[in-house]
Amino acid sequence: MYRDRIRLKSLWGKVVTPEEAALLIHDGMTIGMSGFTRAGDAKAVPLALAERAATERLKVTLMTGASLGNDVDRILTEAGVLARRLPFQADPVLRKAINRGEVMFVDQHLSETVELLRSRQMGPVNVAVIEACAITETGGIVPTTSIGNSATFAILAEKVIVELNLTQPLDLEGMHDVYIPTRRPFREPIPVVTAESRAGLPYIPIDPSKIAAIVVTRKQDSSATILPPDGETRDIAGHLIEFLDREVRQGRLGRSLNPLQAGIGTIANAVLHGMIDSPFHELTMYSEVLQDSTFELFDAGKLTFASGSSITLSAGKYAEVLPRIGSYKGRLLLRPQEISNHPEVIRRLGVIGINTALECDIYGNVNSTHVNGTQMMNGIGGSGDFARNAHLAIFVTKSLAKDGRISSVVPMVTHTDHNEHDVDVLVTETGLADLRGLAPRERAETIIRNCVHPGYRELALDYHRRALQRGGHTPHLLEEAFSWHQRYQQTGSMRPA
Ligand code: COA
């Protein structure tokens, strides 16, 4: 049954149980595992590792593309297997272990992990565990719903375990473009000049003798929890579409815009969904995660091509799209995340990057990762790769969090992931602040006027007015800059009593 998916017959004898494969992994090793935003993750070997950890000391450094599904991060955390984790996660149990200081989490730009490995600034990778839908006649690994960092993990690892997932449609074959940049400092330009450019192979090329074990699995990807658009996300989408329409009318963009990137989560998905009713057409995406909205835009005839690193869908969309994934062939490519997120390509294509902020400040600095400056949420993900290099770096957020007890726009962010120099546009449901070409004093004026919720606007204006009296290029009252956060911690609300 599975043998037709292992086309290099000499590998047939490598099929083992997950428990047997997991024996290749020892305490202290560094493991590179497939998985990007719940898609294409290894699903069996990590569970066997967690079981082994009940009876022996087993602590590893785990690298992936991005977050994992199937509760793998939770299970590995609870089993005490994770010593270090990078470059991204989104699991509530792991998050708590990170914030207790029990797991050392290295929060990295998603494009950078394999550069650091390739140049031996990190690593080595001892074992790679990669989900595949097939192995080619030459031993090449055909990934499934994501590529992430899988290609370089497999190429650099001493040993490779393949998880051959029989539920992943063979129609995925041909939808991957595995291009590995040449070594620095004599690197060739990356030959991706449009979202559609094919630059590499449809599989991960490795020496088949490195494939030490093959495990057959039948578990599906976990679905993403995408909440349907609400009034506020619709308003955010509305402001953004109006802004982009103005860019078109003023001749700065064409009706097809530039390739779009949208970050993870409900807000970014809703913003893209809003493009269905926009005046734009023949859109393209050069993004990392292709969510429900990508397929809605395809099916609405608005999108002509999508390039990403993973297909991450809600349960309903997964059931609807995966069986007919072949119908998107020629319109969709999955790339290694170092290419989907590559600064050179993002800058060349003039990508419009839309990412979500946890909080931003009146000068336009953005915190995407740390609640109250200390508690890790998920990680920076690819937001920095895109924001720093985009034609337009747009950040969206609802103006309020926690039922209005938190203002998402504050005097000073408690942690900076994207500084004012990398943020062009801020959007909340109350309005849009176009910050391009503005000095800090002007930025503060437009952000407070357009993006702060009316319930906090007077408070923000008062702070800024008094800061202006002190002077400076970026006026602040240092003793008060975090007073909103302190008030939230002391009283449960940023609003004064
Ligand atoms: N202070 C404290 N908590 C806040 C907050 C703030 N200013 N703003 C939002 N939150 C909380 C929300 O209440 C919610 O909490 P809950 O899980 O207990 O309900 C949580 O943060 C998520 O916020 P939500 O409004 O549901 O947004 P989201 O699902 O779109 O996620 C980010 C927002 C910022 C956490 C998410 O986009 C992220 O991790 N971004 C960084 C990575 C990234 O940008 N990648 C882009 C390329 S993939």
mmCIF file with all atom_site columns, C-alpha atoms in Angstrom, residues 309-390:
data_model
loop_
_atom_site.group_PDB
_atom_site.id
_atom_site.type_symbol
_atom_site.label_atom_id
_atom_site.label_alt_id
_atom_site.label_comp_id
_atom_site.label_asym_id
_atom_site.label_entity_id
_atom_site.label_seq_id
_atom_site.pdbx_PDB_ins_code
_atom_site.Cartn_x
_atom_site.Cartn_y
_atom_site.Cartn_z
_atom_site.occupancy
_atom_site.B_iso_or_equiv
_atom_site.pdbx_formal_charge
_atom_site.auth_seq_id
_atom_site.auth_comp_id
_atom_site.auth_asym_id
_atom_site.auth_atom_id
_atom_site.pdbx_PDB_model_num
ATOM 1  C CA . SER A 1 309 ? 5.813   27.972 2.753   1.00 0.00 ? 309 SER A CA 1
ATOM 2  C CA . SER A 1 310 ? 2.741   26.239 4.189   1.00 0.00 ? 310 SER A CA 1
ATOM 3  C CA . ILE A 1 311 ? -0.944  25.608 3.652   1.00 0.00 ? 311 ILE A CA 1
ATOM 4  C CA . THR A 1 312 ? -2.618  26.112 7.037   1.00 0.00 ? 312 THR A CA 1
ATOM 5  C CA . LEU A 1 313 ? -6.389  25.826 6.981   1.00 0.00 ? 313 LEU A CA 1
ATOM 6  C CA . SER A 1 314 ? -9.389  25.691 9.292   1.00 0.00 ? 314 SER A CA 1
ATOM 7  C CA . ALA A 1 315 ? -11.056 22.258 9.629   1.00 0.00 ? 315 ALA A CA 1
ATOM 8  C CA . GLY A 1 316 ? -13.801 23.072 7.125   1.00 0.00 ? 316 GLY A CA 1
ATOM 9  C CA . LYS A 1 317 ? -11.438 24.515 4.522   1.00 0.00 ? 317 LYS A CA 1
ATOM 10 C CA . TYR A 1 318 ? -8.985  21.620 4.971   1.00 0.00 ? 318 TYR A CA 1
ATOM 11 C CA . ALA A 1 319 ? -11.713 19.072 4.242   1.00 0.00 ? 319 ALA A CA 1
ATOM 12 C CA . GLU A 1 320 ? -12.861 21.089 1.245   1.00 0.00 ? 320 GLU A CA 1
ATOM 13 C CA . VAL A 1 321 ? -9.493  22.072 -0.275  1.00 0.00 ? 321 VAL A CA 1
ATOM 14 C CA . LEU A 1 322 ? -7.088  19.172 0.359   1.00 0.00 ? 322 LEU A CA 1
ATOM 15 C CA . PRO A 1 323 ? -8.966  16.569 -1.710  1.00 0.00 ? 323 PRO A CA 1
ATOM 16 C CA . ARG A 1 324 ? -8.944  18.939 -4.688  1.00 0.00 ? 324 ARG A CA 1
ATOM 17 C CA . ILE A 1 325 ? -5.530  20.483 -4.084  1.00 0.00 ? 325 ILE A CA 1
ATOM 18 C CA . GLY A 1 326 ? -4.484  19.304 -7.549  1.00 0.00 ? 326 GLY A CA 1
ATOM 19 C CA . SER A 1 327 ? -6.869  21.823 -9.100  1.00 0.00 ? 327 SER A CA 1
ATOM 20 C CA . TYR A 1 328 ? -4.590  24.615 -7.790  1.00 0.00 ? 328 TYR A CA 1
ATOM 21 C CA . LYS A 1 329 ? -1.516  23.184 -9.501  1.00 0.00 ? 329 LYS A CA 1
ATOM 22 C CA . GLY A 1 330 ? 0.217   25.824 -11.584 1.00 0.00 ? 330 GLY A CA 1
ATOM 23 C CA . ARG A 1 331 ? -1.257  28.532 -9.351  1.00 0.00 ? 331 ARG A CA 1
ATOM 24 C CA . LEU A 1 332 ? 0.440   27.675 -6.081  1.00 0.00 ? 332 LEU A CA 1
ATOM 25 C CA . LEU A 1 333 ? 4.031   27.038 -4.959  1.00 0.00 ? 333 LEU A CA 1
ATOM 26 C CA . LEU A 1 334 ? 5.484   26.110 -1.586  1.00 0.00 ? 334 LEU A CA 1
ATOM 27 C CA . ARG A 1 335 ? 9.059   27.236 -0.930  1.00 0.00 ? 335 ARG A CA 1
ATOM 28 C CA . PRO A 1 336 ? 11.619  26.847 1.862   1.00 0.00 ? 336 PRO A CA 1
ATOM 29 C CA . GLN A 1 337 ? 10.926  29.572 4.414   1.00 0.00 ? 337 GLN A CA 1
ATOM 30 C CA . GLU A 1 338 ? 14.325  31.138 3.816   1.00 0.00 ? 338 GLU A CA 1
ATOM 31 C CA . ILE A 1 339 ? 13.095  31.840 0.259   1.00 0.00 ? 339 ILE A CA 1
ATOM 32 C CA . SER A 1 340 ? 9.462   32.728 1.025   1.00 0.00 ? 340 SER A CA 1
ATOM 33 C CA . ASN A 1 341 ? 10.842  35.156 3.630   1.00 0.00 ? 341 ASN A CA 1
ATOM 34 C CA . HIS A 1 342 ? 14.056  36.170 1.917   1.00 0.00 ? 342 HIS A CA 1
ATOM 35 C CA . PRO A 1 343 ? 14.904  39.880 2.297   1.00 0.00 ? 343 PRO A CA 1
ATOM 36 C CA . GLU A 1 344 ? 16.367  40.002 -1.232  1.00 0.00 ? 344 GLU A CA 1
ATOM 37 C CA . VAL A 1 345 ? 13.212  38.606 -2.833  1.00 0.00 ? 345 VAL A CA 1
ATOM 38 C CA . ILE A 1 346 ? 10.763  40.572 -0.673  1.00 0.00 ? 346 ILE A CA 1
ATOM 39 C CA . ARG A 1 347 ? 12.543  43.813 -1.540  1.00 0.00 ? 347 ARG A CA 1
ATOM 40 C CA . ARG A 1 348 ? 12.780  42.870 -5.251  1.00 0.00 ? 348 ARG A CA 1
ATOM 41 C CA . LEU A 1 349 ? 9.082   42.016 -5.548  1.00 0.00 ? 349 LEU A CA 1
ATOM 42 C CA . GLY A 1 350 ? 7.941   45.015 -3.501  1.00 0.00 ? 350 GLY A CA 1
ATOM 43 C CA . VAL A 1 351 ? 5.787   42.868 -1.258  1.00 0.00 ? 351 VAL A CA 1
ATOM 44 C CA . ILE A 1 352 ? 2.952   44.486 0.688   1.00 0.00 ? 352 ILE A CA 1
ATOM 45 C CA . GLY A 1 353 ? 3.399   42.973 4.148   1.00 0.00 ? 353 GLY A CA 1
ATOM 46 C CA . ILE A 1 354 ? 0.416   42.865 6.497   1.00 0.00 ? 354 ILE A CA 1
ATOM 47 C CA . ASN A 1 355 ? 1.182   41.629 10.004  1.00 0.00 ? 355 ASN A CA 1
ATOM 48 C CA . THR A 1 356 ? -0.491  41.800 13.379  1.00 0.00 ? 356 THR A CA 1
ATOM 49 C CA . ALA A 1 357 ? 0.772   43.763 16.363  1.00 0.00 ? 357 ALA A CA 1
ATOM 50 C CA . LEU A 1 358 ? 0.098   42.894 19.984  1.00 0.00 ? 358 LEU A CA 1
ATOM 51 C CA . GLU A 1 359 ? 0.623   46.554 20.807  1.00 0.00 ? 359 GLU A CA 1
ATOM 52 C CA . CYS A 1 360 ? 2.137   49.605 19.183  1.00 0.00 ? 360 CYS A CA 1
ATOM 53 C CA . ASP A 1 361 ? 3.094   52.957 20.575  1.00 0.00 ? 361 ASP A CA 1
ATOM 54 C CA . ILE A 1 362 ? 2.271   56.529 19.684  1.00 0.00 ? 362 ILE A CA 1
ATOM 55 C CA . TYR A 1 363 ? 5.473   56.747 17.595  1.00 0.00 ? 363 TYR A CA 1
ATOM 56 C CA . GLY A 1 364 ? 4.810   53.563 15.634  1.00 0.00 ? 364 GLY A CA 1
ATOM 57 C CA . ASN A 1 365 ? 7.091   51.044 17.317  1.00 0.00 ? 365 ASN A CA 1
ATOM 58 C CA . VAL A 1 366 ? 5.487   47.595 17.327  1.00 0.00 ? 366 VAL A CA 1
ATOM 59 C CA . ASN A 1 367 ? 5.539   44.787 19.874  1.00 0.00 ? 367 ASN A CA 1
ATOM 60 C CA . SER A 1 368 ? 4.448   41.483 18.305  1.00 0.00 ? 368 SER A CA 1
ATOM 61 C CA . THR A 1 369 ? 5.729   39.089 20.924  1.00 0.00 ? 369 THR A CA 1
ATOM 62 C CA . HIS A 1 370 ? 5.934   40.114 24.592  1.00 0.00 ? 370 HIS A CA 1
ATOM 63 C CA . VAL A 1 371 ? 2.880   40.764 26.781  1.00 0.00 ? 371 VAL A CA 1
ATOM 64 C CA . ASN A 1 372 ? 3.868   43.456 29.288  1.00 0.00 ? 372 ASN A CA 1
ATOM 65 C CA . GLY A 1 373 ? 7.397   43.341 27.911  1.00 0.00 ? 373 GLY A CA 1
ATOM 66 C CA . THR A 1 374 ? 8.212   40.036 29.611  1.00 0.00 ? 374 THR A CA 1
ATOM 67 C CA . GLN A 1 375 ? 5.772   37.233 28.774  1.00 0.00 ? 375 GLN A CA 1
ATOM 68 C CA . MET A 1 376 ? 6.392   35.531 25.412  1.00 0.00 ? 376 MET A CA 1
ATOM 69 C CA . MET A 1 377 ? 3.282   35.040 23.295  1.00 0.00 ? 377 MET A CA 1
ATOM 70 C CA . ASN A 1 378 ? 4.361   33.175 20.106  1.00 0.00 ? 378 ASN A CA 1
ATOM 71 C CA . GLY A 1 379 ? 7.438   34.752 18.575  1.00 0.00 ? 379 GLY A CA 1
ATOM 72 C CA . ILE A 1 380 ? 8.364   37.245 15.878  1.00 0.00 ? 380 ILE A CA 1
ATOM 73 C CA . GLY A 1 381 ? 7.830   34.652 13.137  1.00 0.00 ? 381 GLY A CA 1
ATOM 74 C CA . GLY A 1 382 ? 8.258   36.090 9.686   1.00 0.00 ? 382 GLY A CA 1
ATOM 75 C CA . SER A 1 383 ? 6.883   39.513 10.526  1.00 0.00 ? 383 SER A CA 1
ATOM 76 C CA . GLY A 1 384 ? 10.360  41.073 10.737  1.00 0.00 ? 384 GLY A CA 1
ATOM 77 C CA . ASP A 1 385 ? 11.553  39.441 7.515   1.00 0.00 ? 385 ASP A CA 1
ATOM 78 C CA . PHE A 1 386 ? 8.669   41.120 5.718   1.00 0.00 ? 386 PHE A CA 1
ATOM 79 C CA . ALA A 1 387 ? 8.358   44.422 7.592   1.00 0.00 ? 387 ALA A CA 1
ATOM 80 C CA . ARG A 1 388 ? 12.005  45.374 7.173   1.00 0.00 ? 388 ARG A CA 1
ATOM 81 C CA . ASN A 1 389 ? 12.000  44.738 3.434   1.00 0.00 ? 389 ASN A CA 1
ATOM 82 C CA . ALA A 1 390 ? 8.449   45.346 2.250   1.00 0.00 ? 390 ALA A CA 1
#
